[in-house]
Short mmCIF file of C-alpha atoms in Angstrom, two decimals:
data_model
loop_
_atom_site.label_atom_id
_atom_site.label_comp_id
_atom_site.label_asym_id
_atom_site.label_seq_id
_atom_site.Cartn_x
_atom_site.Cartn_y
_atom_site.Cartn_z
CA MET Q 1 -21.02 11.30 -53.65
CA LYS Q 2 -22.98 12.43 -50.60
CA THR Q 3 -26.50 13.63 -51.37
CA HIS Q 4 -29.14 15.25 -49.22
CA ILE Q 5 -32.71 14.99 -50.51
CA GLN Q 6 -34.67 17.41 -48.43
CA GLY Q 7 -38.30 18.18 -47.76
CA GLY Q 8 -39.87 15.45 -49.90
CA ARG Q 9 -42.74 13.14 -49.03
CA LEU Q 10 -41.08 9.75 -48.73
CA VAL Q 11 -43.35 6.87 -49.85
CA ASP Q 12 -41.74 3.45 -49.45
CA ALA Q 13 -44.05 0.44 -49.42
CA SER Q 14 -41.23 -1.88 -48.29
CA GLN Q 15 -41.05 -0.05 -44.95
CA GLY Q 16 -44.60 1.26 -44.75
CA ILE Q 17 -43.31 4.84 -44.71
CA ASP Q 18 -45.44 7.73 -45.94
CA SER Q 19 -44.21 10.96 -44.38
CA VAL Q 20 -42.30 14.12 -45.11
CA CYS Q 21 -38.69 13.50 -44.16
CA ASP Q 22 -35.16 13.93 -45.48
CA LEU Q 23 -33.10 11.24 -47.13
CA TYR Q 24 -29.30 10.97 -46.90
CA LEU Q 25 -27.29 9.05 -49.49
CA ALA Q 26 -23.60 8.18 -49.48
CA ASN Q 27 -21.39 5.85 -51.53
CA GLY Q 28 -24.35 4.70 -53.62
CA LYS Q 29 -26.36 3.55 -50.60
CA VAL Q 30 -29.10 4.94 -48.40
CA LEU Q 31 -27.28 6.23 -45.34
CA ALA Q 32 -30.17 7.50 -43.23
CA ILE Q 33 -33.81 8.58 -43.22
CA GLY Q 34 -35.02 11.55 -41.17
CA ASP Q 35 -32.27 12.89 -38.93
CA ARG Q 36 -28.95 14.00 -40.40
CA PRO Q 37 -26.17 11.53 -39.50
CA ASP Q 38 -23.35 12.91 -37.38
CA GLY Q 39 -20.69 14.57 -39.48
CA PHE Q 40 -22.66 14.28 -42.75
CA GLU Q 41 -21.62 17.03 -45.16
CA PRO Q 42 -23.54 16.76 -48.47
CA GLU Q 43 -21.79 17.34 -51.79
CA GLN Q 44 -25.15 18.02 -53.45
CA CYS Q 45 -28.64 18.88 -52.19
CA ILE Q 46 -31.92 18.20 -53.97
CA ASP Q 47 -34.95 20.22 -52.93
CA ALA Q 48 -37.88 17.77 -53.08
CA SER Q 49 -40.45 20.05 -51.47
CA GLY Q 50 -43.95 19.31 -52.76
CA LYS Q 51 -42.73 16.13 -54.46
CA ILE Q 52 -42.85 12.41 -53.82
CA VAL Q 53 -39.61 10.57 -53.08
CA CYS Q 54 -39.86 6.84 -53.67
CA PRO Q 55 -37.65 3.90 -54.64
CA GLY Q 56 -36.69 3.77 -58.30
CA LEU Q 57 -39.40 1.96 -60.26
CA VAL Q 58 -38.95 -1.69 -61.21
CA ASP Q 59 -40.39 -2.57 -64.64
CA MET Q 60 -40.77 -6.29 -65.34
CA GLN Q 61 -41.44 -6.06 -69.10
CA VAL Q 62 -39.25 -3.88 -71.32
CA TYR Q 63 -38.29 -4.84 -74.85
CA LEU Q 64 -34.97 -3.13 -75.54
CA ARG Q 65 -34.84 -4.21 -79.23
CA GLU Q 66 -31.11 -4.87 -79.02
CA PRO Q 67 -29.60 -7.06 -80.30
CA GLY Q 68 -31.55 -7.63 -83.49
CA ASN Q 69 -33.74 -4.54 -83.97
CA SER Q 70 -31.55 -1.60 -83.10
CA HIS Q 71 -33.39 0.63 -85.61
CA LYS Q 72 -36.34 0.47 -83.17
CA GLY Q 73 -34.30 1.01 -80.01
CA THR Q 74 -31.03 0.23 -78.31
CA ILE Q 75 -30.10 -0.69 -74.79
CA ALA Q 76 -28.67 2.82 -74.39
CA SER Q 77 -31.68 4.67 -75.83
CA GLU Q 78 -34.30 2.66 -73.96
CA SER Q 79 -32.35 2.75 -70.69
CA ALA Q 80 -32.35 6.53 -71.04
CA ALA Q 81 -36.12 6.42 -71.62
CA ALA Q 82 -36.47 4.24 -68.54
CA VAL Q 83 -34.84 6.71 -66.18
CA ALA Q 84 -36.85 9.55 -67.77
CA GLY Q 85 -39.87 7.59 -66.54
CA GLY Q 86 -38.40 6.99 -63.08
CA VAL Q 87 -37.48 3.35 -63.80
CA THR Q 88 -34.11 2.29 -62.38
CA SER Q 89 -34.46 -1.50 -62.74
CA LEU Q 90 -35.90 -3.19 -65.81
CA CYS Q 91 -36.31 -6.70 -67.15
CA CYS Q 92 -35.93 -7.57 -70.81
CA PRO Q 93 -37.76 -10.71 -71.90
CA PRO Q 94 -36.55 -12.88 -74.78
CA ASP Q 95 -37.60 -11.91 -78.28
CA ILE Q 96 -37.32 -13.76 -81.55
CA THR Q 97 -34.72 -11.29 -82.83
CA SER Q 98 -32.68 -11.42 -79.62
CA VAL Q 99 -33.24 -14.87 -78.20
CA THR Q 100 -31.51 -15.01 -74.85
CA ASP Q 101 -30.97 -18.75 -74.90
CA THR Q 102 -27.19 -18.63 -74.60
CA THR Q 103 -24.86 -17.10 -72.06
CA ALA Q 104 -23.18 -15.11 -74.86
CA VAL Q 105 -26.34 -13.09 -75.57
CA VAL Q 106 -26.93 -12.54 -71.86
CA GLU Q 107 -23.37 -11.31 -71.47
CA LEU Q 108 -23.72 -8.99 -74.48
CA ILE Q 109 -26.82 -7.35 -72.99
CA ARG Q 110 -25.15 -7.03 -69.60
CA LEU Q 111 -22.03 -5.37 -71.05
CA LYS Q 112 -24.03 -2.91 -73.16
CA ALA Q 113 -26.19 -2.04 -70.14
CA GLU Q 114 -23.09 -1.41 -68.05
CA LYS Q 115 -21.70 0.85 -70.76
CA ALA Q 116 -24.96 2.81 -70.97
CA ALA Q 117 -24.88 3.18 -67.16
CA LYS Q 118 -28.45 4.45 -66.96
CA ALA Q 119 -30.50 1.68 -65.36
CA HIS Q 120 -30.04 -1.78 -63.90
CA VAL Q 121 -30.91 -4.22 -66.71
CA TYR Q 122 -31.97 -7.75 -65.80
CA VAL Q 123 -32.41 -10.50 -68.34
CA ILE Q 124 -35.18 -13.09 -68.51
CA GLY Q 125 -33.76 -16.08 -70.36
CA ALA Q 126 -35.49 -18.11 -73.04
CA LEU Q 127 -37.58 -21.01 -71.79
CA THR Q 128 -37.01 -22.99 -74.99
CA LYS Q 129 -34.17 -22.88 -77.50
CA GLY Q 130 -34.82 -20.30 -80.19
CA LEU Q 131 -38.25 -19.80 -78.56
CA ASN Q 132 -39.33 -22.73 -80.73
CA GLY Q 133 -41.49 -24.19 -77.98
CA GLU Q 134 -40.03 -27.61 -78.49
CA GLU Q 135 -36.63 -27.97 -76.80
CA ILE Q 136 -36.03 -26.74 -73.25
CA SER Q 137 -33.16 -24.25 -72.87
CA ALA Q 138 -30.07 -24.76 -70.71
CA MET Q 139 -31.61 -23.09 -67.65
CA GLN Q 140 -28.71 -23.82 -65.34
CA SER Q 141 -26.29 -21.97 -67.64
CA LEU Q 142 -28.74 -19.08 -68.01
CA LYS Q 143 -29.13 -18.82 -64.26
CA GLU Q 144 -25.37 -18.84 -63.75
CA ALA Q 145 -25.15 -16.07 -66.38
CA GLY Q 146 -27.47 -13.95 -64.23
CA CYS Q 147 -30.94 -14.50 -65.68
CA VAL Q 148 -33.66 -13.73 -63.14
CA GLY Q 149 -36.17 -16.12 -64.70
CA VAL Q 150 -37.20 -17.80 -67.92
CA SER Q 151 -39.95 -17.06 -70.42
CA ASN Q 152 -41.03 -17.89 -73.94
CA GLY Q 153 -42.09 -14.28 -74.54
CA HIS Q 154 -45.14 -14.03 -76.75
CA TYR Q 155 -44.31 -17.30 -78.48
CA PRO Q 156 -46.45 -20.29 -77.57
CA ILE Q 157 -45.44 -23.69 -76.26
CA LYS Q 158 -48.14 -25.72 -77.94
CA ASN Q 159 -47.09 -29.08 -76.55
CA SER Q 160 -48.34 -29.35 -72.95
CA GLN Q 161 -45.82 -32.07 -72.19
CA VAL Q 162 -42.98 -29.69 -73.09
CA MET Q 163 -44.50 -27.07 -70.77
CA ARG Q 164 -44.78 -29.63 -67.98
CA ARG Q 165 -41.12 -30.65 -68.35
CA ALA Q 166 -40.09 -26.99 -68.52
CA MET Q 167 -41.89 -26.29 -65.25
CA GLU Q 168 -40.34 -29.33 -63.58
CA TYR Q 169 -36.88 -28.31 -64.80
CA ALA Q 170 -37.35 -24.68 -63.72
CA ARG Q 171 -38.44 -25.83 -60.28
CA THR Q 172 -35.26 -27.85 -59.80
CA MET Q 173 -33.31 -24.73 -60.84
CA ASP Q 174 -35.39 -22.58 -58.44
CA MET Q 175 -36.28 -20.27 -61.33
CA THR Q 176 -39.51 -18.39 -61.90
CA LEU Q 177 -41.35 -18.84 -65.21
CA PHE Q 178 -42.78 -15.64 -66.72
CA LEU Q 179 -45.63 -16.78 -68.94
CA HIS Q 180 -47.83 -14.99 -71.44
CA ALA Q 181 -51.11 -16.93 -71.40
CA GLU Q 182 -52.65 -17.21 -74.84
CA ASP Q 183 -53.94 -20.30 -76.59
CA PRO Q 184 -52.34 -20.12 -80.06
CA TRP Q 185 -55.18 -21.97 -81.76
CA LEU Q 186 -57.93 -19.71 -80.42
CA SER Q 187 -55.98 -16.52 -81.11
CA GLN Q 188 -54.56 -17.49 -84.46
CA GLY Q 189 -54.84 -14.69 -87.02
CA GLY Q 190 -56.46 -12.29 -84.57
CA CYS Q 191 -55.46 -8.70 -83.95
CA ALA Q 192 -58.21 -7.29 -81.71
CA HIS Q 193 -60.56 -8.31 -78.93
CA GLU Q 194 -63.35 -10.48 -80.32
CA GLY Q 195 -66.54 -8.49 -79.84
CA ALA Q 196 -68.88 -5.96 -81.36
CA VAL Q 197 -66.11 -3.49 -82.22
CA SER Q 198 -63.87 -5.96 -84.07
CA THR Q 199 -66.90 -7.37 -85.87
CA ARG Q 200 -68.03 -3.92 -86.99
CA MET Q 201 -64.50 -3.09 -88.17
CA GLY Q 202 -64.06 -6.39 -89.99
CA LEU Q 203 -61.04 -7.39 -87.89
CA THR Q 204 -60.31 -10.97 -86.88
CA GLY Q 205 -60.91 -11.23 -83.15
CA ILE Q 206 -59.01 -12.86 -80.31
CA PRO Q 207 -61.61 -14.18 -77.84
CA ALA Q 208 -61.14 -13.63 -74.13
CA CYS Q 209 -61.21 -17.39 -73.68
CA ALA Q 210 -57.88 -17.62 -75.58
CA GLU Q 211 -56.31 -16.24 -72.40
CA GLU Q 212 -58.61 -17.98 -69.96
CA VAL Q 213 -58.18 -21.46 -71.46
CA GLU Q 214 -54.39 -21.10 -71.29
CA VAL Q 215 -54.48 -19.77 -67.71
CA ALA Q 216 -56.61 -22.76 -66.68
CA LYS Q 217 -54.18 -25.20 -68.29
CA LEU Q 218 -51.11 -23.56 -66.78
CA LEU Q 219 -52.66 -23.53 -63.31
CA GLN Q 220 -53.23 -27.27 -63.56
CA LEU Q 221 -49.58 -27.75 -64.51
CA VAL Q 222 -48.44 -25.51 -61.65
CA GLU Q 223 -50.47 -27.65 -59.25
CA MET Q 224 -48.84 -30.77 -60.70
CA THR Q 225 -45.24 -29.53 -60.75
CA GLY Q 226 -45.06 -26.97 -57.95
CA ALA Q 227 -43.28 -24.54 -60.28
CA ARG Q 228 -43.24 -20.84 -59.45
CA VAL Q 229 -45.10 -19.00 -62.23
CA HIS Q 230 -45.69 -15.32 -62.89
CA PHE Q 231 -48.50 -14.54 -65.34
CA SER Q 232 -47.51 -11.63 -67.59
CA GLN Q 233 -49.91 -8.98 -68.90
CA LEU Q 234 -53.30 -10.31 -67.92
CA SER Q 235 -56.18 -8.82 -69.86
CA THR Q 236 -59.45 -10.49 -68.80
CA THR Q 237 -61.58 -10.44 -65.67
CA LYS Q 238 -62.12 -14.19 -65.68
CA ALA Q 239 -58.37 -14.88 -65.78
CA VAL Q 240 -57.95 -12.63 -62.73
CA ARG Q 241 -60.65 -14.56 -60.86
CA MET Q 242 -59.04 -17.92 -61.72
CA ILE Q 243 -55.70 -16.68 -60.42
CA SER Q 244 -57.39 -15.37 -57.28
CA ARG Q 245 -58.84 -18.80 -56.59
CA ALA Q 246 -55.49 -20.50 -57.22
CA GLN Q 247 -53.68 -18.05 -54.92
CA PHE Q 248 -56.26 -18.80 -52.21
CA GLU Q 249 -55.44 -22.48 -52.62
CA GLY Q 250 -51.78 -21.72 -52.10
CA LEU Q 251 -50.28 -22.10 -55.56
CA PRO Q 252 -46.96 -20.20 -55.99
CA ILE Q 253 -48.21 -17.75 -58.61
CA SER Q 254 -48.24 -14.00 -59.18
CA ALA Q 255 -49.37 -11.69 -61.96
CA ASP Q 256 -48.90 -8.31 -63.58
CA VAL Q 257 -50.87 -6.02 -65.87
CA ALA Q 258 -49.68 -3.45 -68.41
CA ALA Q 259 -50.57 0.13 -67.43
CA HIS Q 260 -52.37 0.84 -70.72
CA GLN Q 261 -54.74 -2.10 -70.13
CA LEU Q 262 -56.04 -0.25 -67.06
CA HIS Q 263 -57.19 2.79 -69.02
CA LEU Q 264 -57.93 1.76 -72.61
CA SER Q 265 -60.49 -0.65 -74.03
CA HIS Q 266 -61.43 -2.07 -77.42
CA ILE Q 267 -63.43 1.11 -78.03
CA ASP Q 268 -60.08 2.88 -78.48
CA ILE Q 269 -59.21 0.87 -81.60
CA ALA Q 270 -62.11 2.53 -83.43
CA GLU Q 271 -60.97 4.49 -86.48
CA PHE Q 272 -58.27 1.81 -86.87
CA ASN Q 273 -55.84 3.50 -84.51
CA SER Q 274 -52.81 1.22 -84.91
CA LEU Q 275 -51.19 2.79 -81.83
CA CYS Q 276 -53.78 0.80 -79.87
CA HIS Q 277 -52.81 -2.48 -81.54
CA VAL Q 278 -51.32 -4.41 -78.62
CA GLN Q 279 -50.88 -8.00 -77.52
CA PRO Q 280 -52.91 -9.11 -75.63
CA PRO Q 281 -55.55 -6.90 -77.27
CA LEU Q 282 -57.42 -4.14 -75.48
CA ARG Q 283 -60.47 -5.87 -74.00
CA SER Q 284 -63.94 -4.76 -72.98
CA GLU Q 285 -64.67 -2.11 -70.36
CA ARG Q 286 -65.82 -4.90 -68.05
CA ASP Q 287 -62.43 -6.59 -68.39
CA ARG Q 288 -60.65 -3.28 -67.81
CA ASP Q 289 -62.64 -2.76 -64.62
CA GLY Q 290 -61.89 -6.35 -63.57
CA LEU Q 291 -58.16 -5.72 -63.93
CA ARG Q 292 -58.44 -2.62 -61.73
CA GLU Q 293 -60.37 -4.61 -59.16
CA GLY Q 294 -57.70 -7.32 -59.27
CA LEU Q 295 -55.07 -4.70 -58.45
CA ARG Q 296 -57.08 -3.23 -55.58
CA GLU Q 297 -57.54 -6.70 -54.09
CA GLY Q 298 -53.85 -7.54 -54.47
CA ILE Q 299 -54.46 -10.46 -56.85
CA ILE Q 300 -52.39 -8.63 -59.44
CA GLY Q 301 -49.32 -7.36 -57.63
CA VAL Q 302 -47.44 -5.55 -60.39
CA ILE Q 303 -48.02 -2.78 -62.92
CA CYS Q 304 -45.56 -2.90 -65.80
CA SER Q 305 -45.10 -0.86 -68.97
CA ASP Q 306 -44.83 -3.72 -71.52
CA HIS Q 307 -42.60 -1.27 -73.35
CA GLN Q 308 -42.31 -2.08 -77.06
CA PRO Q 309 -40.73 0.72 -79.13
CA HIS Q 310 -41.32 0.63 -82.88
CA ASP Q 311 -40.16 2.64 -85.86
CA LYS Q 312 -42.77 4.74 -87.68
CA ASP Q 313 -43.18 2.29 -90.56
CA ALA Q 314 -44.19 -0.51 -88.18
CA LYS Q 315 -47.31 1.43 -87.22
CA LEU Q 316 -48.16 2.94 -90.61
CA ALA Q 317 -49.50 -0.36 -91.96
CA PRO Q 318 -53.23 -1.19 -91.83
CA PHE Q 319 -54.36 -2.08 -88.30
CA ALA Q 320 -54.18 -5.85 -88.70
CA GLU Q 321 -50.71 -5.70 -90.22
CA ALA Q 322 -49.22 -3.10 -87.88
CA GLU Q 323 -46.82 -4.48 -85.30
CA PRO Q 324 -48.35 -4.68 -81.80
CA GLY Q 325 -46.98 -2.77 -78.84
CA ILE Q 326 -46.65 0.62 -77.16
CA SER Q 327 -43.55 2.65 -76.32
CA ALA Q 328 -44.68 2.94 -72.74
CA LEU Q 329 -41.82 3.60 -70.32
CA GLU Q 330 -42.43 7.33 -70.11
CA SER Q 331 -46.17 7.05 -69.49
CA LEU Q 332 -45.95 4.22 -66.93
CA LEU Q 333 -45.90 6.35 -63.77
CA PRO Q 334 -48.65 8.88 -64.67
CA LEU Q 335 -50.95 6.09 -65.87
CA ALA Q 336 -50.39 4.17 -62.65
CA LEU Q 337 -51.03 7.30 -60.57
CA ARG Q 338 -54.45 7.64 -62.24
CA LEU Q 339 -55.53 4.59 -60.25
CA SER Q 340 -55.84 6.84 -57.20
CA ASP Q 341 -59.07 8.06 -58.83
CA SER Q 342 -60.49 4.53 -58.54
CA GLY Q 343 -59.69 3.99 -54.89
CA MET Q 344 -56.07 2.76 -54.76
CA SER Q 345 -53.82 4.41 -52.22
CA LEU Q 346 -50.55 6.02 -53.29
CA MET Q 347 -48.70 3.54 -51.08
CA ASP Q 348 -50.30 0.57 -52.89
CA ILE Q 349 -49.60 2.08 -56.32
CA ILE Q 350 -45.95 2.67 -55.45
CA GLY Q 351 -45.76 -0.88 -54.08
CA CYS Q 352 -47.00 -2.28 -57.41
CA LEU Q 353 -44.24 -0.35 -59.18
CA THR Q 354 -41.36 -1.05 -56.79
CA THR Q 355 -41.45 -3.47 -53.87
CA THR Q 356 -43.63 -6.25 -55.28
CA PRO Q 357 -41.89 -6.62 -58.68
CA ALA Q 358 -38.49 -6.59 -56.95
CA LYS Q 359 -39.64 -9.33 -54.61
CA ILE Q 360 -40.98 -11.50 -57.46
CA LEU Q 361 -37.76 -11.03 -59.42
CA GLY Q 362 -35.61 -11.67 -56.36
CA ILE Q 363 -33.51 -8.56 -56.91
CA ALA Q 364 -32.18 -6.01 -54.44
CA ALA Q 365 -34.37 -3.08 -55.46
CA GLY Q 366 -37.65 -1.40 -54.60
CA SER Q 367 -36.66 -0.18 -51.14
CA LEU Q 368 -35.03 2.86 -49.58
CA ALA Q 369 -34.25 1.19 -46.28
CA GLU Q 370 -30.90 2.11 -44.74
CA GLY Q 371 -28.12 0.23 -46.49
CA CYS Q 372 -30.11 -0.36 -49.69
CA CYS Q 373 -28.91 0.81 -53.09
CA ALA Q 374 -29.75 4.49 -53.54
CA ASP Q 375 -32.04 4.11 -56.57
CA VAL Q 376 -34.50 6.97 -56.19
CA CYS Q 377 -37.39 8.47 -58.15
CA ILE Q 378 -38.56 12.00 -57.33
CA PHE Q 379 -41.77 13.15 -58.98
CA ASP Q 380 -44.40 15.85 -58.72
CA PRO Q 381 -47.77 14.07 -58.34
CA GLN Q 382 -49.74 17.22 -59.13
CA GLU Q 383 -47.94 18.41 -62.25
CA TYR Q 384 -49.88 18.26 -65.52
CA TRP Q 385 -47.89 17.77 -68.72
CA VAL Q 386 -48.47 16.71 -72.29
CA LEU Q 387 -46.68 13.69 -73.69
CA SER Q 388 -45.19 14.66 -77.04
CA GLU Q 389 -43.20 12.77 -79.65
CA GLN Q 390 -40.55 15.48 -79.61
CA ALA Q 391 -40.01 15.19 -75.86
CA MET Q 392 -40.04 11.39 -75.69
CA VAL Q 393 -36.61 9.95 -74.96
CA SER Q 394 -37.39 6.49 -76.32
CA ARG Q 395 -36.51 5.88 -79.93
CA GLY Q 396 -40.06 4.59 -80.38
CA LYS Q 397 -42.76 7.29 -80.47
CA ASN Q 398 -45.66 4.83 -80.71
CA ASN Q 399 -47.79 5.75 -77.74
CA PRO Q 400 -51.57 6.36 -77.93
CA PHE Q 401 -51.30 8.91 -75.11
CA VAL Q 402 -49.15 11.25 -77.22
CA GLY Q 403 -50.91 14.62 -77.26
CA ARG Q 404 -52.87 13.83 -74.11
CA GLU Q 405 -52.47 15.58 -70.78
CA LEU Q 406 -51.00 13.39 -68.05
CA LYS Q 407 -50.70 14.09 -64.32
CA GLY Q 408 -47.55 13.24 -62.36
CA ARG Q 409 -44.08 13.99 -63.73
CA VAL Q 410 -40.64 12.67 -62.90
CA HIS Q 411 -38.15 15.40 -61.96
CA TYR Q 412 -35.14 13.39 -60.79
CA THR Q 413 -33.97 9.80 -61.10
CA LEU Q 414 -30.93 8.63 -59.17
CA LEU Q 415 -29.10 5.38 -59.83
CA ALA Q 416 -26.87 4.24 -56.98
CA GLY Q 417 -26.88 7.81 -55.70
CA ALA Q 418 -25.91 9.44 -59.03
CA ILE Q 419 -28.36 11.66 -60.91
CA VAL Q 420 -29.11 9.94 -64.24
CA TYR Q 421 -32.15 12.05 -65.14
CA HIS Q 422 -33.10 15.62 -64.29
CA LEU Q 423 -36.06 17.37 -65.87
CA GLY Q 424 -34.55 20.42 -67.48
#
């Protein structure tokens, strides 16, 4: 299929391009930017006037719920939600109901993703068998099966010696560890940020130091082992500053933040809104501002969705008992675009959603350079729209921004040159 995308504003952080120009696609690849290639006769044309054309988004944290929890979501349903949000490459971390600690599970996910044919699905393998935090997984086999890294998800590795050996093993395999930093003893039983709001509501708090203590420990182990570590879903200002200092000292680390952490705070859990029950919890306004500052300074290089679809019953329980997480794929882009109001350039925002995550994952994505895969997102940055349960593609409707007006809407998503989403 030969496609001509005409008149759009091309923003590609991988090439430093921000200009109005045409894009020519052929055979699933980017054929040319700007001038029409000799003899090029398009089979379809897309008018992108007034819209942004950028690489398909790369989301590092998407729980697909399959296998194990298909009543919450399937690889097919959540891949469809991904492309509705402009995401063409996504990573699924291991979960206790779908522990990717064997090549069979990795192969199952890969085959179902190929059948869905909506988005590129990459698997992060389990760091320990059964996510038990005790026995290191067969990383070599997982790497050979196509895993782009290893993680223990939200499940702790309490024994520091096990974590040290896991880092040493991962380094010999040249694999990146994706780690959620939370001290299990300090956070035990908590469901909200420890502060005035949780105290007033009678909820057990998770102190900010639960994250900061774990980050400090992991940084020491990184320095000892030389392992490459990516910190997932940071939530506190102090953790960002510790990572900044470690990056300055040359440690091989990177970090991401979930888009909702950049706009919500613990104030939003007032009235026991279980849609705002997330892990890590929504922190203070000062922490929220610190995360934004970390993005502007490049300490945090990635914005992810931390997509966690749930069925209705999972969120109908009292706040402390409701399952944490937000169905966030379809609000990822507009929430990220809001950062332009706090001083981030569009180029930097797009880079945090495309080029940088692709580079950390080591995948061929996040660029529209000639010869690259033609994964494209076309969106209107000025269009206001209201996120509604009825319009959400994801099987999970648990999003605190439902009913709110968002700015910036995806109109087309192309995967390897084929249109996989078109706003009707």
